[in-house]
Short mmCIF file of C-alpha atoms in Angstrom, two decimals:
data_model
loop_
_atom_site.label_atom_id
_atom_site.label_comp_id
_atom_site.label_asym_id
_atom_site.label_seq_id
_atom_site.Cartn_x
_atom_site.Cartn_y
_atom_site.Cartn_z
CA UNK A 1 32.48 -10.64 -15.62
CA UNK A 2 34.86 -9.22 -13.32
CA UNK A 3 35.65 -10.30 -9.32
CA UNK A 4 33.38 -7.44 -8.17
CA UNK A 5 30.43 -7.86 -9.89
CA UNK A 6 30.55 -11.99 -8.66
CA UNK A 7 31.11 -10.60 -5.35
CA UNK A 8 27.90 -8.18 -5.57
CA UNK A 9 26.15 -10.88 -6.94
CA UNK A 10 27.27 -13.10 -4.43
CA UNK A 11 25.70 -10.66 -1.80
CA UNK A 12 22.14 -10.46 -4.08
CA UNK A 13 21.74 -14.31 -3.26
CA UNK A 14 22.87 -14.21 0.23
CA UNK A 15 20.55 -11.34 0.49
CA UNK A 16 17.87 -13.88 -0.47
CA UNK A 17 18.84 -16.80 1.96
CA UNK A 18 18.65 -14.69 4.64
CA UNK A 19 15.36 -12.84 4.21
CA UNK A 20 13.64 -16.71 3.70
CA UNK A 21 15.75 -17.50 6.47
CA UNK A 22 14.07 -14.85 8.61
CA UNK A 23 16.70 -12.65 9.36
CA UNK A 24 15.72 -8.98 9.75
CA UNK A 25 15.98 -7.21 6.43
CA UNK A 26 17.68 -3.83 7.59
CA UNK A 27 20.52 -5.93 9.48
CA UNK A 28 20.61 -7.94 6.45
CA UNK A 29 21.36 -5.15 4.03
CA UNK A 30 23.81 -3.33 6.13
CA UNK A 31 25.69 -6.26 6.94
CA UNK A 32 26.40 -7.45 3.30
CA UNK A 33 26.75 -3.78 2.22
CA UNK A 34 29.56 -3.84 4.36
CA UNK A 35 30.99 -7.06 3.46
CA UNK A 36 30.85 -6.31 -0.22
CA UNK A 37 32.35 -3.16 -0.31
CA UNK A 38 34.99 -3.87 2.01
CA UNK A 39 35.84 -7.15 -0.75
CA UNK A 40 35.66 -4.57 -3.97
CA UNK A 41 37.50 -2.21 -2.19
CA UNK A 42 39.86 -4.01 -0.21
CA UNK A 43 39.97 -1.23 2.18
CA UNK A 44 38.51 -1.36 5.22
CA UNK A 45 38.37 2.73 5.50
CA UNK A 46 37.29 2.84 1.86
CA UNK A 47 34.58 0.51 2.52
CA UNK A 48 33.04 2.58 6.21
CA UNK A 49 33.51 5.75 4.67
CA UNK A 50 31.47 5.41 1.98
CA UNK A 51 28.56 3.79 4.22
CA UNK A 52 28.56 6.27 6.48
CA UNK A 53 28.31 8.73 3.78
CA UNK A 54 25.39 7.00 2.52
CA UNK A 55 23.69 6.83 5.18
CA UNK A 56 24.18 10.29 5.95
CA UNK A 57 22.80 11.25 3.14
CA UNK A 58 19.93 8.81 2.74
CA UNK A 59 17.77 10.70 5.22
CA UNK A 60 19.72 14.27 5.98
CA UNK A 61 16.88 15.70 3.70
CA UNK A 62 13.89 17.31 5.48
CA UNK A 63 11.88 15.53 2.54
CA UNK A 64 11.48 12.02 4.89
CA UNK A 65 9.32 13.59 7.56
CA UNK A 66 6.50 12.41 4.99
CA UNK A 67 6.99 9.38 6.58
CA UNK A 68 6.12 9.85 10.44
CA UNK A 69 3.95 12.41 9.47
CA UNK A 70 1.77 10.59 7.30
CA UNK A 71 1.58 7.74 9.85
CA UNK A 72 0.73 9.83 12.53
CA UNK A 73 -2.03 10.97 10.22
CA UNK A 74 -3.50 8.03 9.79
CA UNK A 75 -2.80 6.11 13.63
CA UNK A 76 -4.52 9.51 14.83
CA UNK A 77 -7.75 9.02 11.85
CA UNK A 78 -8.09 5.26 12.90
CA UNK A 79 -8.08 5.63 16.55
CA UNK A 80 -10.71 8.21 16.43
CA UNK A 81 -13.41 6.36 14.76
CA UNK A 82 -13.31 8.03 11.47
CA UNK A 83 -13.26 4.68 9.45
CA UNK A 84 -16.74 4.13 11.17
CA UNK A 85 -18.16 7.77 9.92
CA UNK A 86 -17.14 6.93 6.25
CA UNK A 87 -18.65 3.19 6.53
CA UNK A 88 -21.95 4.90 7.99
CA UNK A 89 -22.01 7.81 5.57
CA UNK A 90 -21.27 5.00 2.62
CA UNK A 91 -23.84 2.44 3.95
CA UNK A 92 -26.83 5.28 4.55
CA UNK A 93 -26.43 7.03 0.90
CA UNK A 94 -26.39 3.30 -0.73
CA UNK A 95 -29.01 1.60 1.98
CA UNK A 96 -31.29 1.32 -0.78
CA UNK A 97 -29.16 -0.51 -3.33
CA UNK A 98 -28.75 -4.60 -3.42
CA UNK A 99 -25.63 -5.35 -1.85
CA UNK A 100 -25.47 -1.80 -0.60
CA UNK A 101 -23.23 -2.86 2.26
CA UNK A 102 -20.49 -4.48 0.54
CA UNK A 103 -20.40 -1.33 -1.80
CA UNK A 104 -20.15 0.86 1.18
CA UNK A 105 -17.27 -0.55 2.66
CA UNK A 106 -15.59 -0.56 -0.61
CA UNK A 107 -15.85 3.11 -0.94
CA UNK A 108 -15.62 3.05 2.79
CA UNK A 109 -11.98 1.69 2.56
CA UNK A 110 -11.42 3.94 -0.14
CA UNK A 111 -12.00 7.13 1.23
CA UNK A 112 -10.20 5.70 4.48
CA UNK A 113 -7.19 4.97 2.36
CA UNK A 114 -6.32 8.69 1.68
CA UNK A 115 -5.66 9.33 5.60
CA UNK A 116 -4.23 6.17 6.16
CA UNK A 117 -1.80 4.98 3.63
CA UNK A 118 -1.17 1.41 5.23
CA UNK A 119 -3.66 -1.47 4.24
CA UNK A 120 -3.04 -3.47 7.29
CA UNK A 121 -4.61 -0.18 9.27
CA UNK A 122 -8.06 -0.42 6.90
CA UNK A 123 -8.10 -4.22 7.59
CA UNK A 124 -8.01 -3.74 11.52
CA UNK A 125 -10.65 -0.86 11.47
CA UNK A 126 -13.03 -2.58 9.04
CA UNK A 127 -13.26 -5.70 10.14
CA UNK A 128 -13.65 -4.28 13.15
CA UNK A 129 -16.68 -1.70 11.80
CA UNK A 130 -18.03 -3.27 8.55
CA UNK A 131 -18.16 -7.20 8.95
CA UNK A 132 -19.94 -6.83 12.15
CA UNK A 133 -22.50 -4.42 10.32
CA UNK A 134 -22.67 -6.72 7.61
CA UNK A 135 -23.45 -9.95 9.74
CA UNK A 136 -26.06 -7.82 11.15
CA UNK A 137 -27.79 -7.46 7.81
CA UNK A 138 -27.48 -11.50 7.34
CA UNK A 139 -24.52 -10.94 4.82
CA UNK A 140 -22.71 -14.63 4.34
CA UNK A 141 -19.79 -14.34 6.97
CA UNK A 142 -16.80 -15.38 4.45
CA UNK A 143 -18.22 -13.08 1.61
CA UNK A 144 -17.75 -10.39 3.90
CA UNK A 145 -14.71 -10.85 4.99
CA UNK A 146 -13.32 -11.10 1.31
CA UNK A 147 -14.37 -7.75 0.48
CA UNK A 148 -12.81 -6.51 3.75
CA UNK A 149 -9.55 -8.28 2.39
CA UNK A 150 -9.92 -7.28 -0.76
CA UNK A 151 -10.72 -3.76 -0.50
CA UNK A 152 -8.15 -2.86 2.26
CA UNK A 153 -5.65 -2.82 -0.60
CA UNK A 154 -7.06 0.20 -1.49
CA UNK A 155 -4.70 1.62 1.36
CA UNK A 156 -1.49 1.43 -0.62
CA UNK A 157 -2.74 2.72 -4.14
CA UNK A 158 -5.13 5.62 -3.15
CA UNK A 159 -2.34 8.53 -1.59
CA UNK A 160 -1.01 8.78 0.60
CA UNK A 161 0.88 5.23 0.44
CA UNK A 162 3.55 4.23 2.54
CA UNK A 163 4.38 1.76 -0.29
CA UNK A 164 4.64 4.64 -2.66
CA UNK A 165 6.89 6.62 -0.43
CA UNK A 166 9.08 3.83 0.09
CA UNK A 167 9.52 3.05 -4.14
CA UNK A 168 9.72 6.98 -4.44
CA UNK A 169 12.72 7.41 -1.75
CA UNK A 170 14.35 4.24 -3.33
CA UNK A 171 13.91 4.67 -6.98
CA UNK A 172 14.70 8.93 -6.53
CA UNK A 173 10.86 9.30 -8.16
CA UNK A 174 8.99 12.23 -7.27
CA UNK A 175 6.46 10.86 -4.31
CA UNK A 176 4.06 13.67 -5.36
CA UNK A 177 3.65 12.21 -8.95
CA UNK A 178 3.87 9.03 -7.71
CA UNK A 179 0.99 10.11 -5.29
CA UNK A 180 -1.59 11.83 -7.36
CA UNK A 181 -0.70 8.65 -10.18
CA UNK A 182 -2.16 6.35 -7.84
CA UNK A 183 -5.56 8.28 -7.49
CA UNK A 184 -7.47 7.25 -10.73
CA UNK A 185 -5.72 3.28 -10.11
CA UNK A 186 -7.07 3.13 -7.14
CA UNK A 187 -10.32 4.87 -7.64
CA UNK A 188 -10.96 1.85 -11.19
CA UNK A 189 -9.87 -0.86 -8.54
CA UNK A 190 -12.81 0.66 -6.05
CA UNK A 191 -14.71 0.24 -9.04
CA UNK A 192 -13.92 -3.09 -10.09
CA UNK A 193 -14.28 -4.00 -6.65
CA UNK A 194 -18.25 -3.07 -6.75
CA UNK A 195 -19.11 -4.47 -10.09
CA UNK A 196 -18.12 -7.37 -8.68
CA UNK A 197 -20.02 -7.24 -5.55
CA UNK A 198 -23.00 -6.73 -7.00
CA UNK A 199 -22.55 -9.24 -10.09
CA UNK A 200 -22.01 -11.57 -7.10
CA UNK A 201 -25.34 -10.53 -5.06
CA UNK A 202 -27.16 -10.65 -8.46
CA UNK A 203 -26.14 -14.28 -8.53
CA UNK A 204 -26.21 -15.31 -4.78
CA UNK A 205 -28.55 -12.74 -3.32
CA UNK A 206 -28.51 -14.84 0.28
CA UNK A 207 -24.37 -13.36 0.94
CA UNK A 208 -26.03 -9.95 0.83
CA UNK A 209 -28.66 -10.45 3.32
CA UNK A 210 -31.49 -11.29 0.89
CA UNK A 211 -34.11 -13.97 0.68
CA UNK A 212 -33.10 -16.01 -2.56
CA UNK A 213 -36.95 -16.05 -3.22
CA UNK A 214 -38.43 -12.29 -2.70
CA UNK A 215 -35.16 -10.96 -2.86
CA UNK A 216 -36.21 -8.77 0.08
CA UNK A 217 -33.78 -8.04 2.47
CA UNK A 218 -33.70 -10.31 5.31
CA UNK A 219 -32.88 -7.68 7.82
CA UNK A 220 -34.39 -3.94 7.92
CA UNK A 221 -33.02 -0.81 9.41
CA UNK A 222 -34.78 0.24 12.33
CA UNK A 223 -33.63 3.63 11.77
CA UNK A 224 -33.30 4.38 8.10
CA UNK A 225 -32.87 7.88 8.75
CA UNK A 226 -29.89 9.94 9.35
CA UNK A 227 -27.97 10.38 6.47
CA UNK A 228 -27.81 14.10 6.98
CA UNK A 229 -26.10 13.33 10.37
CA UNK A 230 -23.63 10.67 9.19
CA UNK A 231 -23.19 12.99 5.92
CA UNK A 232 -22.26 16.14 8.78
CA UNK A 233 -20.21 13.48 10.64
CA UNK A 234 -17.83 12.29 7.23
CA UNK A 235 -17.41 15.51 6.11
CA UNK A 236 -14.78 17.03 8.03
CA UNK A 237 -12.96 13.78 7.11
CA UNK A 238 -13.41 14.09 3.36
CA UNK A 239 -12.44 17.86 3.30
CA UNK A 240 -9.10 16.89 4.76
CA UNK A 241 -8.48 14.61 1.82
CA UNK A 242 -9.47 16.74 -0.83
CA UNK A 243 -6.80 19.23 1.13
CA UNK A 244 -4.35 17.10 1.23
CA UNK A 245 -4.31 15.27 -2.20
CA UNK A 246 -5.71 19.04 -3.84
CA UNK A 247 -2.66 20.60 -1.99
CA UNK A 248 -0.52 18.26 -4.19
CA UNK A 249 -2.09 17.89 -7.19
CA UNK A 250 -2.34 21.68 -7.60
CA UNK A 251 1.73 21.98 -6.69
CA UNK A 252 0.59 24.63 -3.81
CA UNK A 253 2.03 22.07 -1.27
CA UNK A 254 4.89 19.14 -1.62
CA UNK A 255 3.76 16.03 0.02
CA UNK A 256 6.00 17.05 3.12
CA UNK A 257 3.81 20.40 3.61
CA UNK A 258 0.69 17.70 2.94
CA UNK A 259 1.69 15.26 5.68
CA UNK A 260 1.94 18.26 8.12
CA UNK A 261 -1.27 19.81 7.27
CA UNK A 262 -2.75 16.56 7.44
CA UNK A 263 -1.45 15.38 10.92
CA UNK A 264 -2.78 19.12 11.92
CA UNK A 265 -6.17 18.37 10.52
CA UNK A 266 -6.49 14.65 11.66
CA UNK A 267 -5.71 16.23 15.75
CA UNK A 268 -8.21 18.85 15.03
CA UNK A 269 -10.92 16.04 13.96
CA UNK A 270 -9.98 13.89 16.68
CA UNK A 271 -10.28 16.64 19.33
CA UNK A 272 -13.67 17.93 18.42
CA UNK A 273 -14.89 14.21 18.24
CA UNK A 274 -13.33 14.00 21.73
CA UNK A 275 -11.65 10.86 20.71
CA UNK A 276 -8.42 11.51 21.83
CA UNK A 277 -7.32 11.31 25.82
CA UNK A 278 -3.41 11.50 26.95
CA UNK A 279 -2.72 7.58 26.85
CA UNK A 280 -4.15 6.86 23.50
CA UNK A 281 -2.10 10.23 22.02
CA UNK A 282 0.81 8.82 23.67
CA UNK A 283 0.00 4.96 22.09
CA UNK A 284 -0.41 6.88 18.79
CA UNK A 285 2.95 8.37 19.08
CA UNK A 286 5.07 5.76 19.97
CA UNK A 287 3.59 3.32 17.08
CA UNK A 288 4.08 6.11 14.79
CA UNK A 289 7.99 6.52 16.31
CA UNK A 290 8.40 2.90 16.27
CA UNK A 291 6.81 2.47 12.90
CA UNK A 292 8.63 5.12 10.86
CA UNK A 293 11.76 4.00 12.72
CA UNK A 294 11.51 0.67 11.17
CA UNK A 295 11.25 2.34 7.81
CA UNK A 296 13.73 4.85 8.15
CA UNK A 297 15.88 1.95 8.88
CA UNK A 298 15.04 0.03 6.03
CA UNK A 299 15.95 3.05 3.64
CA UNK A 300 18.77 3.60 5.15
CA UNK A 301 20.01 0.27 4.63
CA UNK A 302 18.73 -0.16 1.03
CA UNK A 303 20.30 3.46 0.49
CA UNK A 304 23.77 1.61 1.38
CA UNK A 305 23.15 -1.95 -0.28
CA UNK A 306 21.98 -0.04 -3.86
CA UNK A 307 25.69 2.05 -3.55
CA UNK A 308 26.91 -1.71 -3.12
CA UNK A 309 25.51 -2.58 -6.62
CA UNK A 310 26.80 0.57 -7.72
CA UNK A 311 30.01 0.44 -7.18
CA UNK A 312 30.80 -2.98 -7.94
CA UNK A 313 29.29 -2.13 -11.36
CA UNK A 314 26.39 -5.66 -11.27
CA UNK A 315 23.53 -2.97 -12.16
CA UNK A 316 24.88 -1.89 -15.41
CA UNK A 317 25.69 -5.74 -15.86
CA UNK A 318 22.61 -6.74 -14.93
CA UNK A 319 21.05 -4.41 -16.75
CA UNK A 320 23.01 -4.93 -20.01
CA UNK A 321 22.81 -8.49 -20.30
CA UNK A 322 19.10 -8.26 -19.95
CA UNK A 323 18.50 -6.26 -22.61
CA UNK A 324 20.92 -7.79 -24.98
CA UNK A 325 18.43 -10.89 -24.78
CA UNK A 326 16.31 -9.05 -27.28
CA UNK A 327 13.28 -10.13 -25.15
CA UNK A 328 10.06 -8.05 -25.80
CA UNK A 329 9.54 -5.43 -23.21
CA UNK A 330 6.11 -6.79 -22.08
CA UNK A 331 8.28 -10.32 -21.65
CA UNK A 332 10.50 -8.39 -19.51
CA UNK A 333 7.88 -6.63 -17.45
CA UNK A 334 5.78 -9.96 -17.40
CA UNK A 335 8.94 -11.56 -16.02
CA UNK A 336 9.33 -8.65 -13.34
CA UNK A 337 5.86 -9.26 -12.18
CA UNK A 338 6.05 -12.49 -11.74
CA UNK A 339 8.98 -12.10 -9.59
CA UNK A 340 7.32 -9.57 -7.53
CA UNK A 341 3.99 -11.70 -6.89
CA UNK A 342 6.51 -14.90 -6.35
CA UNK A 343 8.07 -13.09 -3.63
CA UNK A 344 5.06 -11.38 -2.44
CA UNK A 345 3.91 -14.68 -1.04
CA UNK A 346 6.57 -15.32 1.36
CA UNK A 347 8.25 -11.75 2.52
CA UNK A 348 6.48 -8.41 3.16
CA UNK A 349 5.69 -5.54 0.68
CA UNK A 350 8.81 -3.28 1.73
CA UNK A 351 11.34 -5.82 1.27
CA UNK A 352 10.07 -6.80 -1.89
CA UNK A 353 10.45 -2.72 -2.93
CA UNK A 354 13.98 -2.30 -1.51
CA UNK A 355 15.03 -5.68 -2.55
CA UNK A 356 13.76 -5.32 -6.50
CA UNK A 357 14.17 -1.98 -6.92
CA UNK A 358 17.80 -1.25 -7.56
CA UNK A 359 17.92 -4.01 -10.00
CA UNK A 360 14.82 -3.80 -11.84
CA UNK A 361 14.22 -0.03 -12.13
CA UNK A 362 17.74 0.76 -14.20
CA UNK A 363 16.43 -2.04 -16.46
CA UNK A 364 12.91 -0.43 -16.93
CA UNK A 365 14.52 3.17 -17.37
CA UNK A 366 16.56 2.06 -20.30
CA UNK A 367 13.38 0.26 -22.10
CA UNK A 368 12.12 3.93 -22.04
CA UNK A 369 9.05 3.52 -19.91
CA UNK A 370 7.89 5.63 -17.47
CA UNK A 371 8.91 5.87 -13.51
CA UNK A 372 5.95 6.62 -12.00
CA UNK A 373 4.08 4.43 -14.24
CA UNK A 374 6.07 2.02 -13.32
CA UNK A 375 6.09 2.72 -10.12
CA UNK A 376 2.68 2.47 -9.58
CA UNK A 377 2.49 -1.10 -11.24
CA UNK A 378 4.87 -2.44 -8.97
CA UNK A 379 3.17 -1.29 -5.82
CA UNK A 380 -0.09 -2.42 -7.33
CA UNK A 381 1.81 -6.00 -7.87
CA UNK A 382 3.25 -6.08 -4.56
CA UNK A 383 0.05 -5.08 -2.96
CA UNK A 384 -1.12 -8.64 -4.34
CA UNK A 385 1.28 -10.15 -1.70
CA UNK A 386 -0.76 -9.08 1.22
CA UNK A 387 -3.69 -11.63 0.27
CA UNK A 388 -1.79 -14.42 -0.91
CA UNK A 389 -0.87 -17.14 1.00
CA UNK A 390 0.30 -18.18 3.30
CA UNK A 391 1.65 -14.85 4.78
CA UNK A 392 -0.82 -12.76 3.75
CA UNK A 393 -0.65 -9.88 6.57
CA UNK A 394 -3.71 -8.65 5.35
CA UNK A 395 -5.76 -11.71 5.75
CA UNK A 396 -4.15 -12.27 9.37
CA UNK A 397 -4.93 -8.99 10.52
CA UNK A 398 -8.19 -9.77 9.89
CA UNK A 399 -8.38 -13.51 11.44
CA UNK A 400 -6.73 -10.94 14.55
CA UNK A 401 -10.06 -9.41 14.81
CA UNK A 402 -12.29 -12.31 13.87
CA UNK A 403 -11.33 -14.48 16.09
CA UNK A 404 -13.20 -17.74 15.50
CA UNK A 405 -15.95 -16.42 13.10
CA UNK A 406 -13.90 -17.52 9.97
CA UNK A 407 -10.58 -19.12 9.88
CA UNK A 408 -7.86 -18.54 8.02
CA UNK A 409 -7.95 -20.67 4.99
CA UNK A 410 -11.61 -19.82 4.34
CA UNK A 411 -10.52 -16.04 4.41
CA UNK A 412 -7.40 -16.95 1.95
CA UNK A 413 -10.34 -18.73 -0.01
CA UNK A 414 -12.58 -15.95 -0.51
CA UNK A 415 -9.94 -13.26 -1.02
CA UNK A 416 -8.68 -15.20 -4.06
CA UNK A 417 -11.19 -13.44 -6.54
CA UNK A 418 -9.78 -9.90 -5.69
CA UNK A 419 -6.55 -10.78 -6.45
CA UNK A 420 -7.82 -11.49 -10.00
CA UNK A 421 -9.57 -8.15 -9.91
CA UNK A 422 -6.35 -6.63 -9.00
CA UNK A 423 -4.26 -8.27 -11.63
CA UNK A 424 -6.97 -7.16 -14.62
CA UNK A 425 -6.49 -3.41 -12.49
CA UNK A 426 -2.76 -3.90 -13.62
CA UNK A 427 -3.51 -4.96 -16.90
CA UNK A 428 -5.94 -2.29 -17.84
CA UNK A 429 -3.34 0.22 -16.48
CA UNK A 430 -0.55 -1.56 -18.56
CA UNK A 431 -2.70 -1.00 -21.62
CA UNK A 432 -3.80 2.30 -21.20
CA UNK A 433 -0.56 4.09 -19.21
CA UNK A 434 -2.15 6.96 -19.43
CA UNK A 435 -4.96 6.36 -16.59
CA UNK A 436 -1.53 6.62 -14.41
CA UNK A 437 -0.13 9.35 -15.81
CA UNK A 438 -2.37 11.86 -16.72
CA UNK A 439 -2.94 13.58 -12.96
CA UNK A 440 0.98 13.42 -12.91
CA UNK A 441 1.17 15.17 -16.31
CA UNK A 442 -1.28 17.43 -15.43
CA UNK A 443 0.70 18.11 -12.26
CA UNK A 444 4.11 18.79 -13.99
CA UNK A 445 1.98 21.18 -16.38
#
């Protein structure tokens, strides 16, 4: 082992210390990219030259305007009330099914998640819409809040996912494949979800608003009517998607044209619902500058720590000596996993991208599998992370909107069995790769 791969290695457990530590990742990155390439080096010009060049070219493409432009998507589709148009279309075609509700805002969040792309955005806007309908209908407090928790998740896998763009920038993987790869994931996760649900009404028929005797409901609709209205009222929403993701799928669009059409048809929505007035569009665009600032930065800065590794030659070390354990490759990914879920309890979904990435992915390209399979397995994994204590951002964006109705611990609590869900999600998608990567191989076909 030579003096420059101890020094990059050096740097990978600094880089550690400081993220527990709490020090801003981006600073972080750029600071010990700097550091380390100035000590291989040992030239200071060396050492800016090829940073600046890095970061120039990290984000000179026109590619990264996915990234405001899908946020400003979905900031403009969850401050116009869609999220409450799919819960109400959901709820009123399911109204007469046990445990209707918690099915609705399952598919509710799903259908959400293809505008939105951030999980922490479903959370907000469904505990805000769904929990209070589902209190209405006598559903137990704490089991609805779980399946707000759990199904917000939905977010990141179902396209388009900020999580995915982030891997897809990082790991130079197509964020189209890596898009439409996510759809049937997300869509048997939605799935799971329900089955559960309802095995769980079956069993406890009072958390879905049902007397445990008659197992009639508790609470009736005053107005069971309307579901051409609410049907009218989703529609607009759900002909966007199918745009959007079609666009894609069909290769008539990249995801860049996609994110622009989308913003276009999100403004369009929000106008004709009269949702929109000039100080929430300008809230909506400076969260959407400040957000896609913050993850431009981060790019940028992983862009320059990955040369770093690069240069100093500790990825093909790393790499090597791995493999030359002879450990089987579901060992290996097992191992990665674990690391990812580890770290997924005490740093954000991002870091844990830009910080595993560059060391993991050469690994998992020389065992011969798949990048977008793998790509969507790790997002899945780190998507685990935002229900876990005891940072779970999910689960505090929802004790934000809450307030005192549940507290934190009993939210962690009941969010527990979707994590399990999740994990047999990953599973059944390690089994059978292919329910990742048939729309992608349709797509390249």
């Amino acid at each position: 082992m030579n003096t420059s791969i101890v020094i990059a290695l050096v740097t990978v457990a600094l880089l550690f210390v400081c993220v527990f530590a709490g020090v801003h990742i981006s600073f972080t990155l750029m600071s010990l990219s700097f550091v380390g390439l100035f000590l291989v080096t040992s030239n200071l010009s060396t050492a800016l030259s090829v940073l600046s060049t890095t970061a120039f070219n990290a984000i000179r493409t026109y590619t990264y305007c996915v990234i405001p432009l899908f946020m400003l998507m979905g900031t403009i589709m969850a401050v116009s009330g869609s999220a409450g148009d799919l819960f109400k279309w959901a709820h009123k075609m399911l109204e007469k099914v046990p445990g209707g509700l918690a099915a609705a805002t399952v598919i509710g969040n799903a259908v959400f998640a293809a505008v939105t792309g951030v999980s922490v955005a479903s959370a907000t806007v469904f505990s805000q819409v769904a929990i209070p309908e589902m209190r209405k209908y006598k559903y137990d407090s704490n089991f609805a809040t779980g399946i707000v928790c759990g199904s917000s998740n939905l977010g990141m896998i179902i396209p388009p996912s900020l999580f995915f763009i982030v891997y897809g920038t990082v790991a130079q993987v197509s964020i189209g494949q890596l898009f439409v790869g996510g759809v049937l994931p997300g869509i048997l996760m939605a799935i799971i979800f329900i089955i559960y649900t309802s095995i769980y009404g079956t069993r406890h028929p009072a958390a879905i608003g049902l007397d445990p005797v008659t197992r009639k409901p508790l609470y009736e609709d005053p107005d069971p009517k309307g579901k051409l209205e609410s049907t009218l009222r989703a529609l607009p929403i759900v002909l966007l998607i199918i745009v959007v993701l079609g666009g894609i799928w069909g290769g008539y669009v990249t995801p860049t044209e996609a994110s622009a059409i989308g913003c276009l048809g999100a403004f369009i929505i929000a106008l004709c619902k009269r949702s929109l007035t000039w100080k929430s569009t300008g809230s909506i665009l400076l969260d959407t500058s400040k957000g896609s600032a913050g993850i431009l930065m981060l790019l940028v800065s992983a862009q320059m720590y990955s040369r770093l590794l690069s240069v100093s030659g500790a990825v093909k070390w790393v790499s090597t000596s791995i493999l030359s354990a002879n450990l089987p490759n579901w060992a290996l990914i097992g191992v990665f996993l674990l690391l990812v879920l580890a770290l997924g309890c005490v740093i954000d979904g991002n870091s844990i991208i830009l910080l595993t990435t560059p060391i993991i992915q050469p690994v998992i390209q020389a065992m011969g599998y798949n990048q977008v399979w793998w790509g969507v397995i790790l997002v899945m994994a780190v998507c685990i992370g935002q229900i876990t204590p005891p940072f779970g951002t999910i689960v505090f964006a929802c004790k934000g909107v809450l307030g005192d109705i549940v507290d934190v611990a009993t939210i962690f609590k009941h969010a527990l069995p979707y994590i399990v869900l999740m994990l047999l999600t990953i599973a059944i998608c390690m089994i059978f790769p292919q329910i990742i990567l048939f729309l992608p191989n349709m797509m390249m076909s």
